[in-house]
Amino acid sequence: MKHLIDPTDLTKEEIDQIVALAEDIIAHRERYQGSMAHKKLATLFYEPSTRTRLSFTAAMMELGGNVLGFSNPQNSSVSKGETVQDTVRVVGCFADIIAMRHPIEGAPLVASEVSRVPIINAGDGSHSHPTQTLTDLLTIKRELGHIDGITIGFCGDLRFGRTVHSLIKALSRYKDIKVVLIAPDELRLPDYIKQDVCDKMGVAYRETDSLDDAIPELDVLYMTRVQKERFLDEDEFDRVKDSFVLDARRMALAKEKMAVLHPLPRVNEILTEVDDDPRAAYFRQVENGKLVRMALIISLMEWKNDPAHGMPEHDAPILNPALHCTNPKCICNNEKHESRFRLAENGITRCWYCDSKVR
Ligand code: CP
């Protein structure tokens, strides 16, 4: 069974296939209408969303399928204490495929371990957001004509920004990618992405706290919102919330063909005066989100019983009762799941579910 929990669950060839299928859907929309007739997508959203949930819904409707689910878990049996695994076991009796967003990291992973239908991670805490990554890759391809060889600047909240973590993982498989990490000290990219992804895969990166210095060299500027809901300390959020603002003055420093992406929603990190600049791609990116999710649904339904498209093989998890994940937002600290770990780069041991360093 093929699930999409992390971008690396897809091979680079599978990613390219999905992006190419999305481009074919754009060119031949009518061919795909009805391709999911009599199929049902369940959207289980334990956390707020506009783009992801509605684009999944619109994608399935455009393919001729139906959608069920919840956007407020308080109106479901989650409010009575039903676990993530029991919920997907039940919903798998009603739906052919499930998209799940959850504030707890690792929740879609534990769901996939018991599900009889494909699970799509629609965002888990600060951890991962692989369908936004597919959206971003399609957008880069359509805006610039290629993905290989780009210099991309990630600006803002690189610590909690799950879209940033997932996109760097996916880009690490492309050729000659250069990454510029633009963030204040408090919001720097987690070490596990730097070590286990950039260092391991040979992605060139540098860190800076100056958007003005970085912007002239970029092909893509990926702006992000500072994620208030992820901070445990409100004073810390207040100190960093207005770290970077993209305005017309800064756009004047950029290349003529640079593309500005943002997963949205924005708060105040891109002024509306930038919206009419032809390089502002963030609303086109939203539409790409629906198109690529159409391609993803078709692909996962096709691959469901195809052994050529299984999940990647991993080393067996480390089970060591002396180790403990200290991330309060990890599934292993919120529901009863066996503590599991993996050996990562530089001899570091990380939580199996959320990638936090445990030793
Ligand atoms: N980009 C994104 O995930 O937006 P939503 O939170 O509105 O789904």
PDB file of C-alpha atoms in Angstrom, residues 25 29 32-45 51-69 94-99 117-118 120 287-302 304:
ATOM      1  CA  ILE A  25      -4.446  17.572 -16.375  1.00  0.00           C
ATOM      2  CA  ARG A  29      -8.817  18.796 -18.170  1.00  0.00           C
ATOM      3  CA  TYR A  32      -9.806  13.316 -16.210  1.00  0.00           C
ATOM      4  CA  GLN A  33     -13.386  14.306 -15.384  1.00  0.00           C
ATOM      5  CA  GLY A  34     -15.118  11.241 -14.006  1.00  0.00           C
ATOM      6  CA  SER A  35     -11.914   9.286 -13.421  1.00  0.00           C
ATOM      7  CA  MET A  36     -12.775   8.972  -9.707  1.00  0.00           C
ATOM      8  CA  ALA A  37     -16.512   8.374 -10.174  1.00  0.00           C
ATOM      9  CA  HIS A  38     -17.963   6.288  -7.298  1.00  0.00           C
ATOM     10  CA  LYS A  39     -14.750   6.784  -5.253  1.00  0.00           C
ATOM     11  CA  LYS A  40     -14.736   8.586  -1.927  1.00  0.00           C
ATOM     12  CA  LEU A  41     -12.068  10.764  -0.301  1.00  0.00           C
ATOM     13  CA  ALA A  42     -12.244  11.338   3.477  1.00  0.00           C
ATOM     14  CA  THR A  43     -10.723  14.576   4.751  1.00  0.00           C
ATOM     15  CA  LEU A  44      -9.940  14.262   8.469  1.00  0.00           C
ATOM     16  CA  PHE A  45      -8.783  17.696   9.590  1.00  0.00           C
ATOM     17  CA  ARG A  51      -6.227  25.728   1.033  1.00  0.00           C
ATOM     18  CA  THR A  52      -5.343  22.114   1.768  1.00  0.00           C
ATOM     19  CA  ARG A  53      -8.783  20.857   2.772  1.00  0.00           C
ATOM     20  CA  LEU A  54     -10.714  22.779   0.140  1.00  0.00           C
ATOM     21  CA  SER A  55      -8.248  21.970  -2.640  1.00  0.00           C
ATOM     22  CA  PHE A  56      -8.496  18.251  -1.799  1.00  0.00           C
ATOM     23  CA  THR A  57     -12.275  18.607  -1.858  1.00  0.00           C
ATOM     24  CA  ALA A  58     -12.263  20.523  -5.156  1.00  0.00           C
ATOM     25  CA  ALA A  59      -9.763  18.056  -6.658  1.00  0.00           C
ATOM     26  CA  MET A  60     -11.925  15.022  -5.833  1.00  0.00           C
ATOM     27  CA  MET A  61     -15.090  16.787  -7.040  1.00  0.00           C
ATOM     28  CA  GLU A  62     -13.408  17.712 -10.324  1.00  0.00           C
ATOM     29  CA  LEU A  63     -12.440  14.047 -10.784  1.00  0.00           C
ATOM     30  CA  GLY A  64     -16.070  13.064 -10.315  1.00  0.00           C
ATOM     31  CA  GLY A  65     -15.629  11.541  -6.846  1.00  0.00           C
ATOM     32  CA  ASN A  66     -17.254  12.308  -3.506  1.00  0.00           C
ATOM     33  CA  VAL A  67     -15.888  13.712  -0.255  1.00  0.00           C
ATOM     34  CA  LEU A  68     -16.775  13.083   3.388  1.00  0.00           C
ATOM     35  CA  GLY A  69     -15.035  13.860   6.652  1.00  0.00           C
ATOM     36  CA  PHE A  94     -16.386   4.312   4.318  1.00  0.00           C
ATOM     37  CA  ALA A  95     -13.726   5.880   2.072  1.00  0.00           C
ATOM     38  CA  ASP A  96     -11.218   4.764  -0.575  1.00  0.00           C
ATOM     39  CA  ILE A  97      -8.500   7.239   0.404  1.00  0.00           C
ATOM     40  CA  ILE A  98      -7.908   9.536   3.409  1.00  0.00           C
ATOM     41  CA  ALA A  99      -6.245  12.963   3.719  1.00  0.00           C
ATOM     42  CA  VAL A 117      -6.705   2.639   2.370  1.00  0.00           C
ATOM     43  CA  PRO A 118      -3.973   5.115   1.369  1.00  0.00           C
ATOM     44  CA  ILE A 120      -2.106  11.289   2.766  1.00  0.00           C
ATOM     45  CA  GLU A 287      -4.441  26.779  -7.971  1.00  0.00           C
ATOM     46  CA  ASN A 288      -1.517  24.438  -8.615  1.00  0.00           C
ATOM     47  CA  GLY A 289      -2.353  22.873  -5.243  1.00  0.00           C
ATOM     48  CA  LYS A 290      -5.687  21.635  -6.526  1.00  0.00           C
ATOM     49  CA  LEU A 291      -4.212  20.369  -9.795  1.00  0.00           C
ATOM     50  CA  VAL A 292      -1.376  18.454  -8.156  1.00  0.00           C
ATOM     51  CA  ARG A 293      -3.758  16.926  -5.594  1.00  0.00           C
ATOM     52  CA  MET A 294      -5.882  15.682  -8.501  1.00  0.00           C
ATOM     53  CA  ALA A 295      -2.749  14.040  -9.879  1.00  0.00           C
ATOM     54  CA  LEU A 296      -1.840  12.629  -6.450  1.00  0.00           C
ATOM     55  CA  ILE A 297      -5.281  11.102  -5.859  1.00  0.00           C
ATOM     56  CA  ILE A 298      -5.238   9.430  -9.301  1.00  0.00           C
ATOM     57  CA  SER A 299      -1.688   8.137  -8.737  1.00  0.00           C
ATOM     58  CA  LEU A 300      -2.249   6.738  -5.230  1.00  0.00           C
ATOM     59  CA  MET A 301      -5.457   5.033  -6.337  1.00  0.00           C
ATOM     60  CA  GLU A 302      -3.609   3.474  -9.286  1.00  0.00           C
ATOM     61  CA  LYS A 304      -2.759   1.056  -4.305  1.00  0.00           C
TER      62      LYS A 304
END
